[in-house]
Coordinates of C-alpha atoms in Angstrom, one line a residue:
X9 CA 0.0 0.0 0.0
X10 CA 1.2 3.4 -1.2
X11 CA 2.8 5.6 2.4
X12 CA 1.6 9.2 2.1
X13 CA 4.0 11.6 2.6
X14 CA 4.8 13.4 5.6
X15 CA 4.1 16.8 3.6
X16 CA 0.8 15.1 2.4
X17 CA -0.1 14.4 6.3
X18 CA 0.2 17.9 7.1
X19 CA -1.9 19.0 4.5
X20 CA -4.4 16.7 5.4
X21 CA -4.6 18.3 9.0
X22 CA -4.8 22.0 7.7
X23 CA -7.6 20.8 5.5
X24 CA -9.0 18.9 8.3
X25 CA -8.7 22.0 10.7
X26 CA -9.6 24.7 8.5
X27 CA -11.8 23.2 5.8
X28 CA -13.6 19.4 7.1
X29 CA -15.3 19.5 3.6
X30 CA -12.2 19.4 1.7
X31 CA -10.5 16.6 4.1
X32 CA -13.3 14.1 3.0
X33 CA -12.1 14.4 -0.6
X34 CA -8.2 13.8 0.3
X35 CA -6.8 10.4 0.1
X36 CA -6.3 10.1 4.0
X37 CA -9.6 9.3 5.8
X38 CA -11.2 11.5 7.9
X39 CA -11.8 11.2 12.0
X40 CA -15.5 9.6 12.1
X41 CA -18.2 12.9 12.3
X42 CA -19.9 12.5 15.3
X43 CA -23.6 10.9 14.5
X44 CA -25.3 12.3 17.7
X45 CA -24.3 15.8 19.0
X46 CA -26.8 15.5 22.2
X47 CA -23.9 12.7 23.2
X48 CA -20.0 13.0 23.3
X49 CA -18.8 10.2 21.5
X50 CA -14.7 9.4 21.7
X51 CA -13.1 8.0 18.4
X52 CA -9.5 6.2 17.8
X53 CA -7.5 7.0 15.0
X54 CA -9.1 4.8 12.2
X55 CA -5.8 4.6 10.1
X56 CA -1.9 4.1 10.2
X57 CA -1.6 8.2 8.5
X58 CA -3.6 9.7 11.0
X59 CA -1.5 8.6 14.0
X60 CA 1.3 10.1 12.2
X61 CA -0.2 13.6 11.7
X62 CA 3.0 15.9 13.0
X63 CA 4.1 19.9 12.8
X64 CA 7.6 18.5 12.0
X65 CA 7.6 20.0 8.2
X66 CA 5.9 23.2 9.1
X67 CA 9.0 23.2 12.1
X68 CA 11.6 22.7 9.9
X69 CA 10.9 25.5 7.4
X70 CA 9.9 27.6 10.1
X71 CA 13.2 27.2 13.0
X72 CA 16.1 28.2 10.6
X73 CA 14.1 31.8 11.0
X74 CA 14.2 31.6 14.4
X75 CA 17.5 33.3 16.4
X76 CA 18.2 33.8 19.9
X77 CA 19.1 37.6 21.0
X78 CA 21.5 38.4 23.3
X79 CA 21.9 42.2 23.9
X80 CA 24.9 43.4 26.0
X81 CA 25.4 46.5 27.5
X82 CA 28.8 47.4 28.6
X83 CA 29.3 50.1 31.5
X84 CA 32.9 51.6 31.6
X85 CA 34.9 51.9 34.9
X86 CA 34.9 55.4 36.3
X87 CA 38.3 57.1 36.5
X88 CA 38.2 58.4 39.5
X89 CA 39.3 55.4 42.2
X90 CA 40.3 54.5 45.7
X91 CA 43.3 54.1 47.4
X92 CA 42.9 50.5 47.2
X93 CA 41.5 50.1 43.9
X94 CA 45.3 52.2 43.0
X95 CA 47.2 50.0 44.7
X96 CA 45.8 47.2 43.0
X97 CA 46.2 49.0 39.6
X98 CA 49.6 49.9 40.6
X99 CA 50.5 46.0 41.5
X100 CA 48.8 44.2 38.9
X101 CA 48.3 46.6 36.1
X102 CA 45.0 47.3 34.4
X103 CA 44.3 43.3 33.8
X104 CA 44.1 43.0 37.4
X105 CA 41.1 40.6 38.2
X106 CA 39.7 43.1 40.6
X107 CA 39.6 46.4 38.6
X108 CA 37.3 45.0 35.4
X109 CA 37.4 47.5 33.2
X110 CA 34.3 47.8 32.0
X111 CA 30.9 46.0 33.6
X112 CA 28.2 44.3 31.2
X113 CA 24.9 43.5 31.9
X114 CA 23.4 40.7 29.8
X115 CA 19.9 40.3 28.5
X116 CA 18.6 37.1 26.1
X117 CA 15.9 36.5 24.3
X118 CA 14.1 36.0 20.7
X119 CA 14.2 37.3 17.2
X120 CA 12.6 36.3 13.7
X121 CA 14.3 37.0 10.6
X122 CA 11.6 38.9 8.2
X123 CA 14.2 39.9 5.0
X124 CA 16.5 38.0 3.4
X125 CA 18.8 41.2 3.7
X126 CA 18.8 40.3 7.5
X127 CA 16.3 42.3 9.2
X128 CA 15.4 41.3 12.6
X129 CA 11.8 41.7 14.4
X130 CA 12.2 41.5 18.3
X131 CA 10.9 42.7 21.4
X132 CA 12.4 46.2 22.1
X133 CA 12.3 45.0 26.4
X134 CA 14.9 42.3 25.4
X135 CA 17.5 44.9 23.8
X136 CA 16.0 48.0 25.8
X137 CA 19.2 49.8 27.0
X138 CA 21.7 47.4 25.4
X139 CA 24.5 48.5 23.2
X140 CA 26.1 45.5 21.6
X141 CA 23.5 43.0 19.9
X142 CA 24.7 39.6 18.6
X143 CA 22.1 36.6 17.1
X144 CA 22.8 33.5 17.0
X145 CA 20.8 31.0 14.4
X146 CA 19.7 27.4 14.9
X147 CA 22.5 26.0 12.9
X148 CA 25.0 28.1 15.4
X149 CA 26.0 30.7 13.3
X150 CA 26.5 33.6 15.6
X151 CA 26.4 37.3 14.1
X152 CA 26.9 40.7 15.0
X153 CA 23.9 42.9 14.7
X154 CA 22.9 46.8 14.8
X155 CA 20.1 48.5 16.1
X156 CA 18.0 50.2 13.5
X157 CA 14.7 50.8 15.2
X158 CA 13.4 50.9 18.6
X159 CA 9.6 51.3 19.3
X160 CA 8.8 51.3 23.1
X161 CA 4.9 52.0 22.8
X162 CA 4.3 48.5 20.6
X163 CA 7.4 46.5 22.5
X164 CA 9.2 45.9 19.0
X165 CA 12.6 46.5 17.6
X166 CA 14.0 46.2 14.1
X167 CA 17.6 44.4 14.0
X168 CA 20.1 43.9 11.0
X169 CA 22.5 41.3 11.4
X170 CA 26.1 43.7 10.2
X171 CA 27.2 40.8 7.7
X172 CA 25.1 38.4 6.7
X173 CA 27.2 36.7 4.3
X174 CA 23.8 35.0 2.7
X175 CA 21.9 32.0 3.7
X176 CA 19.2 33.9 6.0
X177 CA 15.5 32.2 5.7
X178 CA 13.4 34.8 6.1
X179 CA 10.0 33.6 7.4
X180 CA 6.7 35.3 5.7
X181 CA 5.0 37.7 7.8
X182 CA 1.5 36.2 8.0
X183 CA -2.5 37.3 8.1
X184 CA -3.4 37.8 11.8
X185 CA -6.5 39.6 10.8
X186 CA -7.6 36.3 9.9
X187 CA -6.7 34.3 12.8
X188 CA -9.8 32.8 14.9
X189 CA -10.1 31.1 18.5
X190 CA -9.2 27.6 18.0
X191 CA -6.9 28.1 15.4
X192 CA -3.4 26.0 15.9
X193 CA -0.5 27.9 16.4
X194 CA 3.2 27.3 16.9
X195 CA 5.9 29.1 19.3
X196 CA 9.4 28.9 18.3
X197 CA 11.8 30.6 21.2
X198 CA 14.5 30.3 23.4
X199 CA 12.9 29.8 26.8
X200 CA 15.5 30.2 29.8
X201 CA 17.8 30.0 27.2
X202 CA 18.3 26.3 27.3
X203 CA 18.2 26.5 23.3
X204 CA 15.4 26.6 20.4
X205 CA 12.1 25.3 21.4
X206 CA 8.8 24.9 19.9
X207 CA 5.8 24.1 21.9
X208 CA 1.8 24.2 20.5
X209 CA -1.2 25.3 20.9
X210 CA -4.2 27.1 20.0
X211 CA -5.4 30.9 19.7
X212 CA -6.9 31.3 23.2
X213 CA -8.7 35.0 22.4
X214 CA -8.0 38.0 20.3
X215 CA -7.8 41.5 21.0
X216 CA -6.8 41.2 24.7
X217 CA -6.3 45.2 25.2
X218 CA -5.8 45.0 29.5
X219 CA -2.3 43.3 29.5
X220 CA -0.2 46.1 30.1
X221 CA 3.2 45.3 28.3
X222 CA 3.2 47.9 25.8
X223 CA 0.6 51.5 24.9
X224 CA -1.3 50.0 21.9
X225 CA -2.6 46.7 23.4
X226 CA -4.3 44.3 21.0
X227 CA -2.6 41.2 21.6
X228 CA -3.2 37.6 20.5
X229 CA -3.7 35.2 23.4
X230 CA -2.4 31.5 22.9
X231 CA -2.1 28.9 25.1
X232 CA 1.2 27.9 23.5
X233 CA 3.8 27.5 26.6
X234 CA 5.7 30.3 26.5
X235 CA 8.5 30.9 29.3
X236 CA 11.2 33.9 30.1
X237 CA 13.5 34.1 26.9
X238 CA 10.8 33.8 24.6
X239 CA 10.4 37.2 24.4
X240 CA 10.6 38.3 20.8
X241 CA 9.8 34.6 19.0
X242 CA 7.7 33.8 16.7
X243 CA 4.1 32.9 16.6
X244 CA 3.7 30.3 13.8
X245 CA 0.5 29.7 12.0
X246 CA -0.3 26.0 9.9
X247 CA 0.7 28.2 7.2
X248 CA 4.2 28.5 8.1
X249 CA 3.6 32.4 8.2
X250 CA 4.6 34.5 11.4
X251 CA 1.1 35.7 13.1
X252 CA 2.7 37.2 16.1
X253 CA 5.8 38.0 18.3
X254 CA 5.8 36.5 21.6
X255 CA 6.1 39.1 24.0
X256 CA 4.1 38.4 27.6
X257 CA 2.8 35.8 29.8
X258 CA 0.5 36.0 32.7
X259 CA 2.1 34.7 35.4
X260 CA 2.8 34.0 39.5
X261 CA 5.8 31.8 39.3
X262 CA 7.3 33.2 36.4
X263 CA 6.5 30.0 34.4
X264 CA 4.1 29.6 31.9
X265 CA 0.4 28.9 33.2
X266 CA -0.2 28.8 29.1
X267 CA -1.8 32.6 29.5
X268 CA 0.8 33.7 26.7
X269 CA -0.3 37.1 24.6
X270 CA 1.6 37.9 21.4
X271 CA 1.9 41.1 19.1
X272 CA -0.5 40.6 16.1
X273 CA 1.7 40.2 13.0
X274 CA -0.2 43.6 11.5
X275 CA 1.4 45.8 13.4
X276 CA 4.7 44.1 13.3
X277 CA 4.5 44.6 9.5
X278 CA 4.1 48.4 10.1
X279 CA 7.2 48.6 12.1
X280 CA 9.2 46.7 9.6
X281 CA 7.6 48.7 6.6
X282 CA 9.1 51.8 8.7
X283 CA 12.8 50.1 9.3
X284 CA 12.8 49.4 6.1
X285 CA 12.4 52.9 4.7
X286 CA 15.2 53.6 6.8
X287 CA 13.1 55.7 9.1
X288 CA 14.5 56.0 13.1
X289 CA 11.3 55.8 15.1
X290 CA 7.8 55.0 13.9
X291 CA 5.3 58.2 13.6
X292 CA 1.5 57.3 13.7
X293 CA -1.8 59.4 13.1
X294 CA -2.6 62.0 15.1
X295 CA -6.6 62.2 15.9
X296 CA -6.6 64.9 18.5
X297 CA -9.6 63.7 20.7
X298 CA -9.6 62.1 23.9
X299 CA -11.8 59.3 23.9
X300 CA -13.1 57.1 27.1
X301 CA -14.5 53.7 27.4
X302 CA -18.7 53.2 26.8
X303 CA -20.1 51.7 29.7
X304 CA -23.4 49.7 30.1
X305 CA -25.1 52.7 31.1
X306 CA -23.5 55.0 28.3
X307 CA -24.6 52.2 25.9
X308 CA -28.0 52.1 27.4
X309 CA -28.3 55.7 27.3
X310 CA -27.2 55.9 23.5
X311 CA -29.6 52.7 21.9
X312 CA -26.3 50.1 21.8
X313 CA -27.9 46.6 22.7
X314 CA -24.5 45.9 24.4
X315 CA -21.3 48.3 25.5
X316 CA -19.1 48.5 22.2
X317 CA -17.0 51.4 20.7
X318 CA -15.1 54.6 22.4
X319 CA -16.9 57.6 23.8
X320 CA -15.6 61.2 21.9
X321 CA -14.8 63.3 25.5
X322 CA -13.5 66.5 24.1
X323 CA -11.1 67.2 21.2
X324 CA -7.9 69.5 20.7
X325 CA -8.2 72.7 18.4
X326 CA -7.6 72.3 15.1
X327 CA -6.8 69.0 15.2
X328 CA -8.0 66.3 13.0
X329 CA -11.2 65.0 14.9
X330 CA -12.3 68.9 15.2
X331 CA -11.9 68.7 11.6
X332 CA -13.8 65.9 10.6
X333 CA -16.9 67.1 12.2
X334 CA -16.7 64.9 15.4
X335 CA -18.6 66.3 18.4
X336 CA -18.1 65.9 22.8
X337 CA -20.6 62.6 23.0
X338 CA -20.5 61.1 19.8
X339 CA -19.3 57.2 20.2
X340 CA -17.1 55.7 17.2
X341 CA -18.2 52.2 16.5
X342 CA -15.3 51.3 13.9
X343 CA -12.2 52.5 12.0
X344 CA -12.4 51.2 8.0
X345 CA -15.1 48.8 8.9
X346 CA -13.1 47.1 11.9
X347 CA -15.3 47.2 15.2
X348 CA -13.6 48.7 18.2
X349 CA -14.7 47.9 21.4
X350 CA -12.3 50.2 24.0
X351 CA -9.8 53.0 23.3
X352 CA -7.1 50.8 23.2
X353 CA -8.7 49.1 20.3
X354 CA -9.5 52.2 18.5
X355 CA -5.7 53.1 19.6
X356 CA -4.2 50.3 17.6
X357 CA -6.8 49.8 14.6
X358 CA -6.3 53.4 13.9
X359 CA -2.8 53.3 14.6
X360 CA -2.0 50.9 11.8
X361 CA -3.5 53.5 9.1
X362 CA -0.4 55.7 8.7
X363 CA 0.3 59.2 8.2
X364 CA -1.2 59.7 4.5
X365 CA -4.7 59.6 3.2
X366 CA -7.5 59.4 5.4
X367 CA -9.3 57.2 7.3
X368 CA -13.5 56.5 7.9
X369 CA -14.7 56.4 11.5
X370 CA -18.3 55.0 11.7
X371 CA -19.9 57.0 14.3
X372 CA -23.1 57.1 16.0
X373 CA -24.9 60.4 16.9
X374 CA -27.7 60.3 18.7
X375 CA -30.1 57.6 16.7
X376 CA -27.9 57.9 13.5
X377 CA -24.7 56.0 11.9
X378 CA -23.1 57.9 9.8
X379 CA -19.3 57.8 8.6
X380 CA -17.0 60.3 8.8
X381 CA -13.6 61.0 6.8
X382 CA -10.6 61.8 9.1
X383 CA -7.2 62.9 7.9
X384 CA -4.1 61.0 8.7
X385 CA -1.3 63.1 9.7
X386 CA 1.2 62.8 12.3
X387 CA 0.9 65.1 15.6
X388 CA 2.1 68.5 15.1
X389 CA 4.9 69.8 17.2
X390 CA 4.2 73.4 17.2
X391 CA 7.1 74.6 19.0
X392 CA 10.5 73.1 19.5
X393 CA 10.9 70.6 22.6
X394 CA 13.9 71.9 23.9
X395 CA 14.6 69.2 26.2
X396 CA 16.3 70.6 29.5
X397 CA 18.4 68.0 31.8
X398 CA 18.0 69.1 35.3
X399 CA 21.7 69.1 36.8
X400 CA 21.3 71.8 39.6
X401 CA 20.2 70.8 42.9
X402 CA 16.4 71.6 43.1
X403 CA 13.7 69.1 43.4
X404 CA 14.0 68.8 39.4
X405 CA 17.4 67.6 39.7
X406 CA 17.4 64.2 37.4
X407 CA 14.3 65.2 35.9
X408 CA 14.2 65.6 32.1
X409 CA 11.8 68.4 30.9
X410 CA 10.3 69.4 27.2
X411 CA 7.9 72.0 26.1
X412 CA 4.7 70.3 25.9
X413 CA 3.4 70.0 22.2
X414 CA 0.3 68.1 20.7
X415 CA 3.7 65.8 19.1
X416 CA 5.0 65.5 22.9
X417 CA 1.8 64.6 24.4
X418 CA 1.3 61.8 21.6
X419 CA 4.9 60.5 22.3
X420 CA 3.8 60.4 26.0
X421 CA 0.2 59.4 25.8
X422 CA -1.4 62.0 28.3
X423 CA -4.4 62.8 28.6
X424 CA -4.3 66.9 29.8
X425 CA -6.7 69.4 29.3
X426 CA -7.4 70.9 26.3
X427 CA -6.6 74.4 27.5
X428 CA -3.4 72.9 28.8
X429 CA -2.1 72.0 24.9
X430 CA -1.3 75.3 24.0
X431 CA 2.1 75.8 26.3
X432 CA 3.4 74.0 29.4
X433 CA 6.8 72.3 30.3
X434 CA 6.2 68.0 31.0
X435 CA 8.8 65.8 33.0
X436 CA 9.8 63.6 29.7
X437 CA 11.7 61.0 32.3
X438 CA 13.0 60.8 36.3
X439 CA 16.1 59.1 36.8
X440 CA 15.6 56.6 39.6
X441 CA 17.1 57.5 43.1
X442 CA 17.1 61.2 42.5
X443 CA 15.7 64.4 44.1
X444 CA 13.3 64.3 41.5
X445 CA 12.2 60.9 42.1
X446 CA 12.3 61.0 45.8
X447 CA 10.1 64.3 45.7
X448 CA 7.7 62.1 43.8
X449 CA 7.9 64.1 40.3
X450 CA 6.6 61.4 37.8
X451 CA 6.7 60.8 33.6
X452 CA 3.7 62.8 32.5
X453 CA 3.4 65.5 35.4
X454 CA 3.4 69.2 33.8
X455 CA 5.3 71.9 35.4
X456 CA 2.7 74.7 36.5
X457 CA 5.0 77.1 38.5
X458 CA 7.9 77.3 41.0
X459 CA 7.7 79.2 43.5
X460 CA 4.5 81.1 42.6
X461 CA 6.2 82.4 39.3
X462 CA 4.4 80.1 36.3
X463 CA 6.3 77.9 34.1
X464 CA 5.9 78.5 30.0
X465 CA 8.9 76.9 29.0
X466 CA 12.1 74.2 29.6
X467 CA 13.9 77.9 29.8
X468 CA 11.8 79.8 32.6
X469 CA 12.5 76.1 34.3
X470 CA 16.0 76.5 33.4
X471 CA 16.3 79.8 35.1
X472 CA 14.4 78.9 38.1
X473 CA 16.4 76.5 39.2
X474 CA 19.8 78.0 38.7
X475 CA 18.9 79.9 41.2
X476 CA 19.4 78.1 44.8
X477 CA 16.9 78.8 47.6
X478 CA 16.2 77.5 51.0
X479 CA 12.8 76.8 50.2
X480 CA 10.9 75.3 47.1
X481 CA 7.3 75.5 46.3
X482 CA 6.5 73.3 43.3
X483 CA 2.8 72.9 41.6
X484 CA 1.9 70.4 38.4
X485 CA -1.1 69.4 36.9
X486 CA -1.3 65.0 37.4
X487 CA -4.3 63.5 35.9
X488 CA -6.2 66.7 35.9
X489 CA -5.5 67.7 39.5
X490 CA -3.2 70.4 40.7
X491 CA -0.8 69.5 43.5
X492 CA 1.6 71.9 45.2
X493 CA 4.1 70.4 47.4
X494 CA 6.5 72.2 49.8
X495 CA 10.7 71.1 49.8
X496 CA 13.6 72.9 51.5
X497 CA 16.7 73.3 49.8

């Protein structure tokens, strides 16, 4: 008797999965239907090919894409040193085993090759504040690799291995539009770095938006065991195409509780597309509107049978949504046809549009649907940033301060008042373990006044706190709330 193939098997599973229909015409028989569904009836295999269903081809054209990530980043001594630490330089000479000359921290994790010219998609948290990247494939070729593109607010980062000298497998970024519960799926990684690993499973949910692990949450949930150093592997569909990049897990022991949430291959594309164009960072649409979640009372109150879109709460001047038409109350239902469901939803769907064109929202006003055309553009910054370093001691020392900008408050996702978008100084960043952290300045907070005198710019801030005093009386806006707090000097 003829021995189908192992290709031929696999086939006959996707078809099986995806398409029972088509199975039935295939040469390998199908699992018996069952006759009564009021009953749970438990079948054997009924041939010798269906015990010898495997992923094994589908692995081995998709591993060779696979690489582990080890970022590196290498902290030189400072010159200045102890008596001891001289002595010991003096005695044994720079090489001396207690005087290391420089101090690296290590980080490891997972990439997938996406270009046969040796771009790299990873998750930006594995190479976040490294300096030396090397990848290392599944064959145990190592390479050396540079940095082209870090995106914090999506957890991805676009690699290049520095010389490639050819035979890179790229693996096909895939449909994950398409993907739905129930699907198989496949995770290739390096898991606590023991080496590449593939585990299986199915898609568990879509659209998980209340993970936390990056600003524009959409995330494909899989059930696939993913562990610590799988960070930045692929997601694998019966296609062979990459649906996602591993990048979370829920869990309380730090092992997998197969909770595992992945970045939908869509928006991976868009970051690539950006790298690609040789572009640094990765600029999205600007809408201008601040938009809240409908609850079951909103969605009572407005004739939804069930709580579903975003909630328009007010909009910036002359931005796009004021534009467009949009008004304080109307709820957006979907961007191009694509329901939304929170703003983190709207937040990604609308984030994948780009900066050209436009885009339709389908809104509902009152009793009526309508759709309305919004321009794509990025946020304008309408004045320079002029980022100021605090260095001088002041309760902004370690703070870093720009002039706030619609641009600036996109970057930095804040939600301030729209009167407040006009002019204003924002802590950017607050180095841990400084004055400004220990006075409890966070990312986000604007800069009202000092000391009763009002703060426009990074340069009035500049100027303030040049100036020593024995007292400090600070006030920001947080959250919509103005606090003033007392510090000496």
């Amino acid at each position: 008797m003829h021995r189908p193939s192992t290709s031929l098997l696999l086939a006959a599973l996707l078809l099986g999965v995806a398409h029972p229909a088509a199975a039935q015409a295939e040469s390998v028989p199908p699992f018996r239907a069952l006759q009564d569904n009021r009953q749970e009836n438990r079948v054997v295999p009924e041939s010798k090919a269906q015990v010898q269903l495997s992923f094994a081809p589908l692995v081995k054209r998709a591993a060779p894409s696979v690489v582990n990530v080890y970022g590196t980043h290498v902290e030189k001594r400072a010159a200045n040193r102890g008596a001891m630490d001289e002595f010991l330089r003096r005695f044994f000479g720079d090489a001396s085993p207690n005087l290391p000359q420089e101090r690296a921290q290590r980080s490891l994790g997972s990439g997938v090759i996406v270009d046969a010219s040796g771009l790299i998609v990873t998750n930006n948290h594995v190479i976040e504040n490294m300096n030396e990247v090397k990848v290392a494939l599944n064959d145990r070729r190592e390479f050396e690799a540079q940095i082209l593109l870090r995106d914090p607010r999506t957890d991805l980062a676009i690699l290049k291995v520095k010389s490639p000298n050819g035979g890179l497998t790229p693996m096909e970024i895939g449909d994950s539009e398409h993907l739905q519960v129930g699907d198989f799926v496949i995770a290739i990684g390096n898991p606590f770095g023991v080496g590449q690993t593939v585990t299986q499973g199915i898609v568990s949910a879509l659209a998980r938006t209340q993970v936390g692990s990056a600003d524009y949450q959409f995330f494909i949930q899989t059930d696939a065991a993913i562990n610590p150093g799988n960070s930045g592997g692929a997601l694998v569909d019966l296609n062979g195409g990459l649906v996602g990049i591993n990048t979370a897990i829920y869990s309380q022991s730090g092992g997998s509780h197969g909770i595992g949430f992945a970045i939908p291959a869509s928006m991976v594309k868009a970051v690539v597309e950006t790298a690609k164009g040789g572009a640094r960072t990765v600029r999205r649409p600007w809408l201008g509107a601040r938009l809240q979640h409908v609850t079951p009372d909103i969605a009572d109150s407005v004739g939804l049978d069930h709580p579903t879109g975003v909630l328009v709460a007010s909009m910036q001047p002359k931005s796009p949504a004021e534009e467009a038409g949009l008004k304080r109350g109307d709820v957006v239902l979907a961007v191009d046809g694509q329901t939304v469901d929170d703003p983190e939803a709207f937040g990604y769907r609308f984030a994948l549009k780009g900066i050209k064109g436009e885009t339709k929202l389908t809104v509902l006003r009152g009793a009526t649907r309508t759709t309305v055309p919004v321009r794509l553009g990025p946020a304008p910054e309408t004045r320079p940033r002029d980022t100021l370093k605090v260095k001088t001691r002041s309760p902004f020392l370690g703070a870093t301060a720009v002039n706030l900008s619609p641009a600036v408050a996109e970057d930095l996702q804040l939600d301030l008042p729209t009167q407040a978008q006009a002019d204003g100084v924002i802590i950017a960043e607050v180095e841990g373990g400084s004055l400004a952290n220990r006075a409890g300045l966070q990312k986000g907070d604007l800069v009202v006044a000092v000391n009763g005198a009002p703060v426009a710019t990074t340069k009035d801030l500049e100027r303030m706190t040049r100036t020593s005093a024995s007292m400090w009386e600070v006030t920001i806006s947080r959250g919509g709330q103005q606090l003033t707090s007392v510090f000496g000097g």
